[in-house]
Structure formats: structure tokens, C-alpha cells
mmCIF file with all atom_site columns, N, CA and C and ligand atoms in Angstrom:
data_model
loop_
_atom_site.group_PDB
_atom_site.id
_atom_site.type_symbol
_atom_site.label_atom_id
_atom_site.label_alt_id
_atom_site.label_comp_id
_atom_site.label_asym_id
_atom_site.label_entity_id
_atom_site.label_seq_id
_atom_site.pdbx_PDB_ins_code
_atom_site.Cartn_x
_atom_site.Cartn_y
_atom_site.Cartn_z
_atom_site.occupancy
_atom_site.B_iso_or_equiv
_atom_site.pdbx_formal_charge
_atom_site.auth_seq_id
_atom_site.auth_comp_id
_atom_site.auth_asym_id
_atom_site.auth_atom_id
_atom_site.pdbx_PDB_model_num
ATOM   1   N  N   . MET A 1 1  ? -4.412  5.381   13.283  1.00 50.00 ? 632  MET A N   1
ATOM   2   C  CA  . MET A 1 1  ? -4.921  5.041   11.988  1.00 50.00 ? 632  MET A CA  1
ATOM   3   C  C   . MET A 1 1  ? -4.865  6.233   11.069  1.00 50.00 ? 632  MET A C   1
ATOM   4   N  N   . GLN A 1 2  ? -5.010  7.491   11.609  1.00 53.00 ? 633  GLN A N   1
ATOM   5   C  CA  . GLN A 1 2  ? -5.090  8.616   10.806  1.00 53.00 ? 633  GLN A CA  1
ATOM   6   C  C   . GLN A 1 2  ? -3.657  9.310   10.689  1.00 53.00 ? 633  GLN A C   1
ATOM   7   N  N   . GLU A 1 3  ? -2.664  8.552   10.493  1.00 56.00 ? 634  GLU A N   1
ATOM   8   C  CA  . GLU A 1 3  ? -1.351  9.208   10.478  1.00 56.00 ? 634  GLU A CA  1
ATOM   9   C  C   . GLU A 1 3  ? -1.033  9.826   9.087   1.00 56.00 ? 634  GLU A C   1
ATOM   10  N  N   . ASN A 1 4  ? -1.740  9.419   8.083   1.00 54.00 ? 635  ASN A N   1
ATOM   11  C  CA  . ASN A 1 4  ? -1.555  9.995   6.781   1.00 54.00 ? 635  ASN A CA  1
ATOM   12  C  C   . ASN A 1 4  ? -2.501  11.150  6.551   1.00 54.00 ? 635  ASN A C   1
ATOM   13  N  N   . LYS A 1 5  ? -1.959  12.206  6.051   1.00 70.00 ? 636  LYS A N   1
ATOM   14  C  CA  . LYS A 1 5  ? -2.847  13.297  5.672   1.00 70.00 ? 636  LYS A CA  1
ATOM   15  C  C   . LYS A 1 5  ? -3.438  12.931  4.276   1.00 70.00 ? 636  LYS A C   1
ATOM   16  N  N   . GLU A 1 6  ? -4.411  13.680  3.935   1.00 78.00 ? 637  GLU A N   1
ATOM   17  C  CA  . GLU A 1 6  ? -5.019  13.479  2.613   1.00 78.00 ? 637  GLU A CA  1
ATOM   18  C  C   . GLU A 1 6  ? -3.941  13.666  1.533   1.00 78.00 ? 637  GLU A C   1
ATOM   19  N  N   . ILE A 1 7  ? -3.970  12.735  0.586   1.00 84.00 ? 638  ILE A N   1
ATOM   20  C  CA  . ILE A 1 7  ? -2.976  12.884  -0.449  1.00 84.00 ? 638  ILE A CA  1
ATOM   21  C  C   . ILE A 1 7  ? -3.677  13.213  -1.747  1.00 84.00 ? 638  ILE A C   1
ATOM   22  N  N   . ILE A 1 8  ? -3.134  14.179  -2.410  1.00 89.00 ? 639  ILE A N   1
ATOM   23  C  CA  . ILE A 1 8  ? -3.790  14.739  -3.623  1.00 89.00 ? 639  ILE A CA  1
ATOM   24  C  C   . ILE A 1 8  ? -2.928  14.340  -4.824  1.00 89.00 ? 639  ILE A C   1
ATOM   25  N  N   . CYS A 1 9  ? -3.680  13.855  -5.883  1.00 91.00 ? 640  CYS A N   1
ATOM   26  C  CA  . CYS A 1 9  ? -2.967  13.572  -7.122  1.00 91.00 ? 640  CYS A CA  1
ATOM   27  C  C   . CYS A 1 9  ? -2.328  14.838  -7.696  1.00 91.00 ? 640  CYS A C   1
ATOM   28  N  N   . TYR A 1 10 ? -1.030  14.796  -7.929  1.00 88.00 ? 641  TYR A N   1
ATOM   29  C  CA  . TYR A 1 10 ? -0.396  16.027  -8.377  1.00 88.00 ? 641  TYR A CA  1
ATOM   30  C  C   . TYR A 1 10 ? -0.778  16.432  -9.823  1.00 88.00 ? 641  TYR A C   1
ATOM   31  N  N   . LYS A 1 11 ? -1.261  15.430  -10.548 1.00 92.00 ? 642  LYS A N   1
ATOM   32  C  CA  . LYS A 1 11 ? -1.660  15.740  -11.931 1.00 92.00 ? 642  LYS A CA  1
ATOM   33  C  C   . LYS A 1 11 ? -3.085  16.306  -11.961 1.00 92.00 ? 642  LYS A C   1
ATOM   34  N  N   . CYS A 1 12 ? -3.970  15.686  -11.241 1.00 95.00 ? 643  CYS A N   1
ATOM   35  C  CA  . CYS A 1 12 ? -5.437  16.059  -11.375 1.00 95.00 ? 643  CYS A CA  1
ATOM   36  C  C   . CYS A 1 12 ? -5.930  16.897  -10.219 1.00 95.00 ? 643  CYS A C   1
ATOM   37  N  N   . GLN A 1 13 ? -5.105  17.048  -9.187  1.00 94.00 ? 644  GLN A N   1
ATOM   38  C  CA  . GLN A 1 13 ? -5.555  17.796  -8.010  1.00 94.00 ? 644  GLN A CA  1
ATOM   39  C  C   . GLN A 1 13 ? -6.812  17.222  -7.440  1.00 94.00 ? 644  GLN A C   1
ATOM   40  N  N   . LYS A 1 14 ? -6.869  15.900  -7.438  1.00 92.00 ? 645  LYS A N   1
ATOM   41  C  CA  . LYS A 1 14 ? -7.984  15.153  -6.848  1.00 92.00 ? 645  LYS A CA  1
ATOM   42  C  C   . LYS A 1 14 ? -7.512  14.372  -5.680  1.00 92.00 ? 645  LYS A C   1
ATOM   43  N  N   . GLU A 1 15 ? -8.408  14.263  -4.652  1.00 93.00 ? 646  GLU A N   1
ATOM   44  C  CA  . GLU A 1 15 ? -8.001  13.443  -3.515  1.00 93.00 ? 646  GLU A CA  1
ATOM   45  C  C   . GLU A 1 15 ? -7.962  11.951  -3.868  1.00 93.00 ? 646  GLU A C   1
ATOM   46  N  N   . LEU A 1 16 ? -6.962  11.257  -3.475  1.00 91.00 ? 647  LEU A N   1
ATOM   47  C  CA  . LEU A 1 16 ? -6.837  9.868   -3.733  1.00 91.00 ? 647  LEU A CA  1
ATOM   48  C  C   . LEU A 1 16 ? -7.799  9.047   -2.869  1.00 91.00 ? 647  LEU A C   1
ATOM   49  N  N   . VAL A 1 17 ? -8.239  7.952   -3.373  1.00 91.00 ? 648  VAL A N   1
ATOM   50  C  CA  . VAL A 1 17 ? -9.184  7.100   -2.655  1.00 91.00 ? 648  VAL A CA  1
ATOM   51  C  C   . VAL A 1 17 ? -8.551  5.775   -2.311  1.00 91.00 ? 648  VAL A C   1
ATOM   52  N  N   . MET A 1 18 ? -8.988  5.201   -1.188  1.00 87.00 ? 649  MET A N   1
ATOM   53  C  CA  . MET A 1 18 ? -8.449  3.950   -0.751  1.00 87.00 ? 649  MET A CA  1
ATOM   54  C  C   . MET A 1 18 ? -8.964  2.775   -1.567  1.00 87.00 ? 649  MET A C   1
ATOM   55  N  N   . GLU A 1 19 ? -8.093  1.861   -1.841  1.00 86.00 ? 650  GLU A N   1
ATOM   56  C  CA  . GLU A 1 19 ? -8.486  0.660   -2.607  1.00 86.00 ? 650  GLU A CA  1
ATOM   57  C  C   . GLU A 1 19 ? -7.687  -0.513  -2.054  1.00 86.00 ? 650  GLU A C   1
ATOM   58  N  N   . LYS A 1 20 ? -8.372  -1.612  -1.943  1.00 85.00 ? 651  LYS A N   1
ATOM   59  C  CA  . LYS A 1 20 ? -7.695  -2.855  -1.458  1.00 85.00 ? 651  LYS A CA  1
ATOM   60  C  C   . LYS A 1 20 ? -7.089  -3.594  -2.627  1.00 85.00 ? 651  LYS A C   1
ATOM   61  N  N   . VAL A 1 21 ? -5.814  -3.930  -2.495  1.00 81.00 ? 652  VAL A N   1
ATOM   62  C  CA  . VAL A 1 21 ? -5.176  -4.738  -3.511  1.00 81.00 ? 652  VAL A CA  1
ATOM   63  C  C   . VAL A 1 21 ? -4.528  -5.943  -2.902  1.00 81.00 ? 652  VAL A C   1
ATOM   64  N  N   . ASN A 1 22 ? -4.312  -6.966  -3.707  1.00 85.00 ? 653  ASN A N   1
ATOM   65  C  CA  . ASN A 1 22 ? -3.660  -8.174  -3.247  1.00 85.00 ? 653  ASN A CA  1
ATOM   66  C  C   . ASN A 1 22 ? -2.206  -8.204  -3.819  1.00 85.00 ? 653  ASN A C   1
ATOM   67  N  N   . PHE A 1 23 ? -1.343  -8.507  -2.947  1.00 80.00 ? 654  PHE A N   1
ATOM   68  C  CA  . PHE A 1 23 ? 0.096   -8.709  -3.379  1.00 80.00 ? 654  PHE A CA  1
ATOM   69  C  C   . PHE A 1 23 ? 0.479   -10.163 -3.241  1.00 80.00 ? 654  PHE A C   1
ATOM   70  N  N   . SER A 1 24 ? 1.427   -10.550 -4.042  1.00 86.00 ? 655  SER A N   1
ATOM   71  C  CA  . SER A 1 24 ? 1.985   -11.835 -3.895  1.00 86.00 ? 655  SER A CA  1
ATOM   72  C  C   . SER A 1 24 ? 3.493   -11.643 -3.695  1.00 86.00 ? 655  SER A C   1
ATOM   73  N  N   . TYR A 1 25 ? 4.064   -12.162 -2.663  1.00 81.00 ? 656  TYR A N   1
ATOM   74  C  CA  . TYR A 1 25 ? 5.452   -11.944 -2.400  1.00 81.00 ? 656  TYR A CA  1
ATOM   75  C  C   . TYR A 1 25 ? 6.054   -13.225 -1.770  1.00 81.00 ? 656  TYR A C   1
ATOM   76  N  N   . LEU A 1 26 ? 7.070   -13.785 -2.408  1.00 87.00 ? 657  LEU A N   1
ATOM   77  C  CA  . LEU A 1 26 ? 7.764   -14.992 -1.974  1.00 87.00 ? 657  LEU A CA  1
ATOM   78  C  C   . LEU A 1 26 ? 6.732   -16.140 -1.734  1.00 87.00 ? 657  LEU A C   1
ATOM   79  N  N   . GLY A 1 27 ? 5.707   -16.205 -2.617  1.00 91.00 ? 658  GLY A N   1
ATOM   80  C  CA  . GLY A 1 27 ? 4.735   -17.289 -2.468  1.00 91.00 ? 658  GLY A CA  1
ATOM   81  C  C   . GLY A 1 27 ? 3.722   -17.065 -1.409  1.00 91.00 ? 658  GLY A C   1
ATOM   82  N  N   . HIS A 1 28 ? 3.674   -15.867 -0.820  1.00 87.00 ? 659  HIS A N   1
ATOM   83  C  CA  . HIS A 1 28 ? 2.668   -15.535 0.159   1.00 87.00 ? 659  HIS A CA  1
ATOM   84  C  C   . HIS A 1 28 ? 1.734   -14.526 -0.399  1.00 87.00 ? 659  HIS A C   1
ATOM   85  N  N   . ASN A 1 29 ? 0.494   -14.680 -0.174  1.00 87.00 ? 660  ASN A N   1
ATOM   86  C  CA  . ASN A 1 29 ? -0.476  -13.689 -0.643  1.00 87.00 ? 660  ASN A CA  1
ATOM   87  C  C   . ASN A 1 29 ? -0.947  -12.855 0.563   1.00 87.00 ? 660  ASN A C   1
ATOM   88  N  N   . PHE A 1 30 ? -1.025  -11.558 0.383   1.00 81.00 ? 661  PHE A N   1
ATOM   89  C  CA  . PHE A 1 30 ? -1.502  -10.663 1.377   1.00 81.00 ? 661  PHE A CA  1
ATOM   90  C  C   . PHE A 1 30 ? -2.069  -9.479  0.749   1.00 81.00 ? 661  PHE A C   1
ATOM   91  N  N   . HIS A 1 31 ? -2.794  -8.706  1.544   1.00 83.00 ? 662  HIS A N   1
ATOM   92  C  CA  . HIS A 1 31 ? -3.458  -7.519  0.905   1.00 83.00 ? 662  HIS A CA  1
ATOM   93  C  C   . HIS A 1 31 ? -3.063  -6.263  1.589   1.00 83.00 ? 662  HIS A C   1
ATOM   94  N  N   . ALA A 1 32 ? -3.247  -5.209  0.951   1.00 79.00 ? 663  ALA A N   1
ATOM   95  C  CA  . ALA A 1 32 ? -2.891  -3.890  1.565   1.00 79.00 ? 663  ALA A CA  1
ATOM   96  C  C   . ALA A 1 32 ? -3.894  -2.847  1.020   1.00 79.00 ? 663  ALA A C   1
ATOM   97  N  N   . ASP A 1 33 ? -4.038  -1.805  1.771   1.00 81.00 ? 664  ASP A N   1
ATOM   98  C  CA  . ASP A 1 33 ? -4.860  -0.638  1.256   1.00 81.00 ? 664  ASP A CA  1
ATOM   99  C  C   . ASP A 1 33 ? -3.884  0.321   0.566   1.00 81.00 ? 664  ASP A C   1
ATOM   100 N  N   . ILE A 1 34 ? -4.233  0.634   -0.654  1.00 83.00 ? 665  ILE A N   1
ATOM   101 C  CA  . ILE A 1 34 ? -3.428  1.632   -1.346  1.00 83.00 ? 665  ILE A CA  1
ATOM   102 C  C   . ILE A 1 34 ? -4.284  2.877   -1.653  1.00 83.00 ? 665  ILE A C   1
ATOM   103 N  N   . LEU A 1 35 ? -3.648  3.890   -1.994  1.00 87.00 ? 666  LEU A N   1
ATOM   104 C  CA  . LEU A 1 35 ? -4.421  5.070   -2.423  1.00 87.00 ? 666  LEU A CA  1
ATOM   105 C  C   . LEU A 1 35 ? -4.314  5.219   -3.908  1.00 87.00 ? 666  LEU A C   1
ATOM   106 N  N   . LYS A 1 36 ? -5.415  5.500   -4.519  1.00 91.00 ? 667  LYS A N   1
ATOM   107 C  CA  . LYS A 1 36 ? -5.487  5.578   -5.980  1.00 91.00 ? 667  LYS A CA  1
ATOM   108 C  C   . LYS A 1 36 ? -6.204  6.799   -6.403  1.00 91.00 ? 667  LYS A C   1
ATOM   109 N  N   . CYS A 1 37 ? -5.768  7.453   -7.479  1.00 93.00 ? 668  CYS A N   1
ATOM   110 C  CA  . CYS A 1 37 ? -6.476  8.614   -7.996  1.00 93.00 ? 668  CYS A CA  1
ATOM   111 C  C   . CYS A 1 37 ? -7.658  8.103   -8.782  1.00 93.00 ? 668  CYS A C   1
ATOM   112 N  N   . PRO A 1 38 ? -8.850  8.646   -8.469  1.00 94.00 ? 669  PRO A N   1
ATOM   113 C  CA  . PRO A 1 38 ? -10.067 8.141   -9.160  1.00 94.00 ? 669  PRO A CA  1
ATOM   114 C  C   . PRO A 1 38 ? -10.127 8.656   -10.618 1.00 94.00 ? 669  PRO A C   1
ATOM   115 N  N   . VAL A 1 39 ? -9.278  9.601   -11.004 1.00 96.00 ? 670  VAL A N   1
ATOM   116 C  CA  . VAL A 1 39 ? -9.305  10.148  -12.339 1.00 96.00 ? 670  VAL A CA  1
ATOM   117 C  C   . VAL A 1 39 ? -8.296  9.484   -13.280 1.00 96.00 ? 670  VAL A C   1
ATOM   118 N  N   . CYS A 1 40 ? -7.066  9.504   -12.891 1.00 95.00 ? 671  CYS A N   1
ATOM   119 C  CA  . CYS A 1 40 ? -6.034  8.938   -13.839 1.00 95.00 ? 671  CYS A CA  1
ATOM   120 C  C   . CYS A 1 40 ? -5.569  7.592   -13.395 1.00 95.00 ? 671  CYS A C   1
ATOM   121 N  N   . GLY A 1 41 ? -5.933  7.098   -12.221 1.00 91.00 ? 672  GLY A N   1
ATOM   122 C  CA  . GLY A 1 41 ? -5.594  5.757   -11.845 1.00 91.00 ? 672  GLY A CA  1
ATOM   123 C  C   . GLY A 1 41 ? -4.224  5.622   -11.219 1.00 91.00 ? 672  GLY A C   1
ATOM   124 N  N   . GLU A 1 42 ? -3.545  6.758   -11.045 1.00 87.00 ? 673  GLU A N   1
ATOM   125 C  CA  . GLU A 1 42 ? -2.239  6.724   -10.433 1.00 87.00 ? 673  GLU A CA  1
ATOM   126 C  C   . GLU A 1 42 ? -2.335  6.153   -8.999  1.00 87.00 ? 673  GLU A C   1
ATOM   127 N  N   . VAL A 1 43 ? -1.450  5.229   -8.664  1.00 85.00 ? 674  VAL A N   1
ATOM   128 C  CA  . VAL A 1 43 ? -1.517  4.693   -7.319  1.00 85.00 ? 674  VAL A CA  1
ATOM   129 C  C   . VAL A 1 43 ? -0.398  5.176   -6.486  1.00 85.00 ? 674  VAL A C   1
ATOM   130 N  N   . TYR A 1 44 ? -0.613  5.329   -5.198  1.00 79.00 ? 675  TYR A N   1
ATOM   131 C  CA  . TYR A 1 44 ? 0.336   5.736   -4.239  1.00 79.00 ? 675  TYR A CA  1
ATOM   132 C  C   . TYR A 1 44 ? 0.471   4.676   -3.170  1.00 79.00 ? 675  TYR A C   1
ATOM   133 N  N   . ILE A 1 45 ? 1.596   4.035   -3.081  1.00 69.00 ? 676  ILE A N   1
ATOM   134 C  CA  . ILE A 1 45 ? 1.800   3.046   -2.054  1.00 69.00 ? 676  ILE A CA  1
ATOM   135 C  C   . ILE A 1 45 ? 2.843   3.543   -1.118  1.00 69.00 ? 676  ILE A C   1
ATOM   136 N  N   . SER A 1 46 ? 2.465   3.674   0.109   1.00 66.00 ? 677  SER A N   1
ATOM   137 C  CA  . SER A 1 46 ? 3.392   4.192   1.087   1.00 66.00 ? 677  SER A CA  1
ATOM   138 C  C   . SER A 1 46 ? 4.499   3.096   1.313   1.00 66.00 ? 677  SER A C   1
ATOM   139 N  N   . GLU A 1 47 ? 5.731   3.631   1.233   1.00 70.00 ? 678  GLU A N   1
ATOM   140 C  CA  . GLU A 1 47 ? 6.827   2.737   1.412   1.00 70.00 ? 678  GLU A CA  1
ATOM   141 C  C   . GLU A 1 47 ? 6.911   2.054   2.767   1.00 70.00 ? 678  GLU A C   1
ATOM   142 N  N   . ALA A 1 48 ? 6.465   2.829   3.736   1.00 67.00 ? 679  ALA A N   1
ATOM   143 C  CA  . ALA A 1 48 ? 6.465   2.291   5.110   1.00 67.00 ? 679  ALA A CA  1
ATOM   144 C  C   . ALA A 1 48 ? 5.490   1.092   5.164   1.00 67.00 ? 679  ALA A C   1
ATOM   145 N  N   . LEU A 1 49 ? 4.378   1.268   4.501   1.00 65.00 ? 680  LEU A N   1
ATOM   146 C  CA  . LEU A 1 49 ? 3.317   0.217   4.499   1.00 65.00 ? 680  LEU A CA  1
ATOM   147 C  C   . LEU A 1 49 ? 3.910   -1.073  3.877   1.00 65.00 ? 680  LEU A C   1
ATOM   148 N  N   . VAL A 1 50 ? 4.540   -0.895  2.738   1.00 66.00 ? 681  VAL A N   1
ATOM   149 C  CA  . VAL A 1 50 ? 5.061   -2.016  1.979   1.00 66.00 ? 681  VAL A CA  1
ATOM   150 C  C   . VAL A 1 50 ? 6.135   -2.673  2.806   1.00 66.00 ? 681  VAL A C   1
ATOM   151 N  N   . ARG A 1 51 ? 7.034   -1.893  3.299   1.00 74.00 ? 682  ARG A N   1
ATOM   152 C  CA  . ARG A 1 51 ? 8.158   -2.427  4.118   1.00 74.00 ? 682  ARG A CA  1
ATOM   153 C  C   . ARG A 1 51 ? 7.594   -3.228  5.346   1.00 74.00 ? 682  ARG A C   1
ATOM   154 N  N   . GLY A 1 52 ? 6.580   -2.640  5.970   1.00 75.00 ? 683  GLY A N   1
ATOM   155 C  CA  . GLY A 1 52 ? 5.957   -3.350  7.118   1.00 75.00 ? 683  GLY A CA  1
ATOM   156 C  C   . GLY A 1 52 ? 5.446   -4.674  6.724   1.00 75.00 ? 683  GLY A C   1
ATOM   157 N  N   . ARG A 1 53 ? 4.772   -4.789  5.607   1.00 71.00 ? 684  ARG A N   1
ATOM   158 C  CA  . ARG A 1 53 ? 4.230   -6.050  5.141   1.00 71.00 ? 684  ARG A CA  1
ATOM   159 C  C   . ARG A 1 53 ? 5.347   -7.022  4.791   1.00 71.00 ? 684  ARG A C   1
ATOM   160 N  N   . MET A 1 54 ? 6.379   -6.571  4.127   1.00 71.00 ? 685  MET A N   1
ATOM   161 C  CA  . MET A 1 54 ? 7.439   -7.441  3.745   1.00 71.00 ? 685  MET A CA  1
ATOM   162 C  C   . MET A 1 54 ? 8.090   -8.015  5.016   1.00 71.00 ? 685  MET A C   1
ATOM   163 N  N   . THR A 1 55 ? 8.305   -7.183  6.013   1.00 79.00 ? 686  THR A N   1
ATOM   164 C  CA  . THR A 1 55 ? 8.893   -7.653  7.249   1.00 79.00 ? 686  THR A CA  1
ATOM   165 C  C   . THR A 1 55 ? 8.027   -8.713  7.897   1.00 79.00 ? 686  THR A C   1
ATOM   166 N  N   . GLU A 1 56 ? 6.709   -8.484  7.862   1.00 77.00 ? 687  GLU A N   1
ATOM   167 C  CA  . GLU A 1 56 ? 5.755   -9.459  8.356   1.00 77.00 ? 687  GLU A CA  1
ATOM   168 C  C   . GLU A 1 56 ? 6.007   -10.845 7.680   1.00 77.00 ? 687  GLU A C   1
ATOM   169 N  N   . VAL A 1 57 ? 6.082   -10.828 6.389   1.00 73.00 ? 688  VAL A N   1
ATOM   170 C  CA  . VAL A 1 57 ? 6.268   -12.038 5.655   1.00 73.00 ? 688  VAL A CA  1
ATOM   171 C  C   . VAL A 1 57 ? 7.584   -12.677 5.928   1.00 73.00 ? 688  VAL A C   1
ATOM   172 N  N   . GLU A 1 58 ? 8.590   -11.875 5.982   1.00 80.00 ? 689  GLU A N   1
ATOM   173 C  CA  . GLU A 1 58 ? 9.910   -12.410 6.287   1.00 80.00 ? 689  GLU A CA  1
ATOM   174 C  C   . GLU A 1 58 ? 10.019  -13.073 7.663   1.00 80.00 ? 689  GLU A C   1
ATOM   175 N  N   . MET A 1 59 ? 9.298   -12.477 8.632   1.00 81.00 ? 690  MET A N   1
ATOM   176 C  CA  . MET A 1 59 ? 9.220   -13.010 9.943   1.00 81.00 ? 690  MET A CA  1
ATOM   177 C  C   . MET A 1 59 ? 8.541   -14.365 9.939   1.00 81.00 ? 690  MET A C   1
ATOM   178 N  N   . LEU A 1 60 ? 7.448   -14.416 9.164   1.00 79.00 ? 691  LEU A N   1
ATOM   179 C  CA  . LEU A 1 60 ? 6.704   -15.691 9.023   1.00 79.00 ? 691  LEU A CA  1
ATOM   180 C  C   . LEU A 1 60 ? 7.609   -16.793 8.477   1.00 79.00 ? 691  LEU A C   1
ATOM   181 N  N   . MET A 1 61 ? 8.410   -16.417 7.521   1.00 78.00 ? 692  MET A N   1
ATOM   182 C  CA  . MET A 1 61 ? 9.292   -17.443 6.909   1.00 78.00 ? 692  MET A CA  1
ATOM   183 C  C   . MET A 1 61 ? 10.374  -17.897 7.868   1.00 78.00 ? 692  MET A C   1
ATOM   184 N  N   . GLU A 1 62 ? 10.919  -16.979 8.662   1.00 79.00 ? 693  GLU A N   1
ATOM   185 C  CA  . GLU A 1 62 ? 11.978  -17.314 9.580   1.00 79.00 ? 693  GLU A CA  1
ATOM   186 C  C   . GLU A 1 62 ? 11.420  -18.235 10.714  1.00 79.00 ? 693  GLU A C   1
ATOM   187 N  N   . ASP A 1 63 ? 10.135  -18.154 10.922  1.00 71.00 ? 694  ASP A N   1
ATOM   188 C  CA  . ASP A 1 63 ? 9.525   -18.930 11.973  1.00 71.00 ? 694  ASP A CA  1
ATOM   189 C  C   . ASP A 1 63 ? 9.632   -20.450 11.727  1.00 71.00 ? 694  ASP A C   1
ATOM   190 N  N   . LYS A 1 64 ? 9.741   -20.799 10.426  1.00 63.00 ? 695  LYS A N   1
ATOM   191 C  CA  . LYS A 1 64 ? 9.774   -22.270 10.074  1.00 63.00 ? 695  LYS A CA  1
ATOM   192 C  C   . LYS A 1 64 ? 11.055  -22.943 10.379  1.00 63.00 ? 695  LYS A C   1
HETATM 193 ZN ZN1 . LIG B 2 .  ? -4.806  11.759  -11.096 1.00 74.89 ? 2105 LIG B ZN1 1
#
């Protein structure tokens, strides 16, 4: 679970905080934890996380 190091906003030099967001992709809704700067609102979404979710959804669709 702790594979990510703390990520710091490069603008504010503040530690990003976890926030839950909902995504909609190809008619499926799912959620993910993203990192967001509490000061400027800049979000950081790990590409690996997004790709993982997309793959999950695509596998669900192929199942049908
Ligand atoms: Zn910031």
C-alpha cells in the first residue's frame, strides 16, 4: 500500500492529501484515490492507478 512516497506540490511545497473522486468511463462508474494539493487544488493522478482501473473496466466489458 505504501509504494508511493509523499508527493509535494511543486508550486506550494505542500504535501498533497488523499481525496476520493468518482470517474465515469465507458458508462461505468468507479472511484479512485487521488492526491490533491490543499493549497492550490492541483491534483496528481498516478498514471499506473488510472491504467489499472481502465484495465479493470475493459476486462469487465470483455466478460460479457
Ligand atoms: Zn499547490
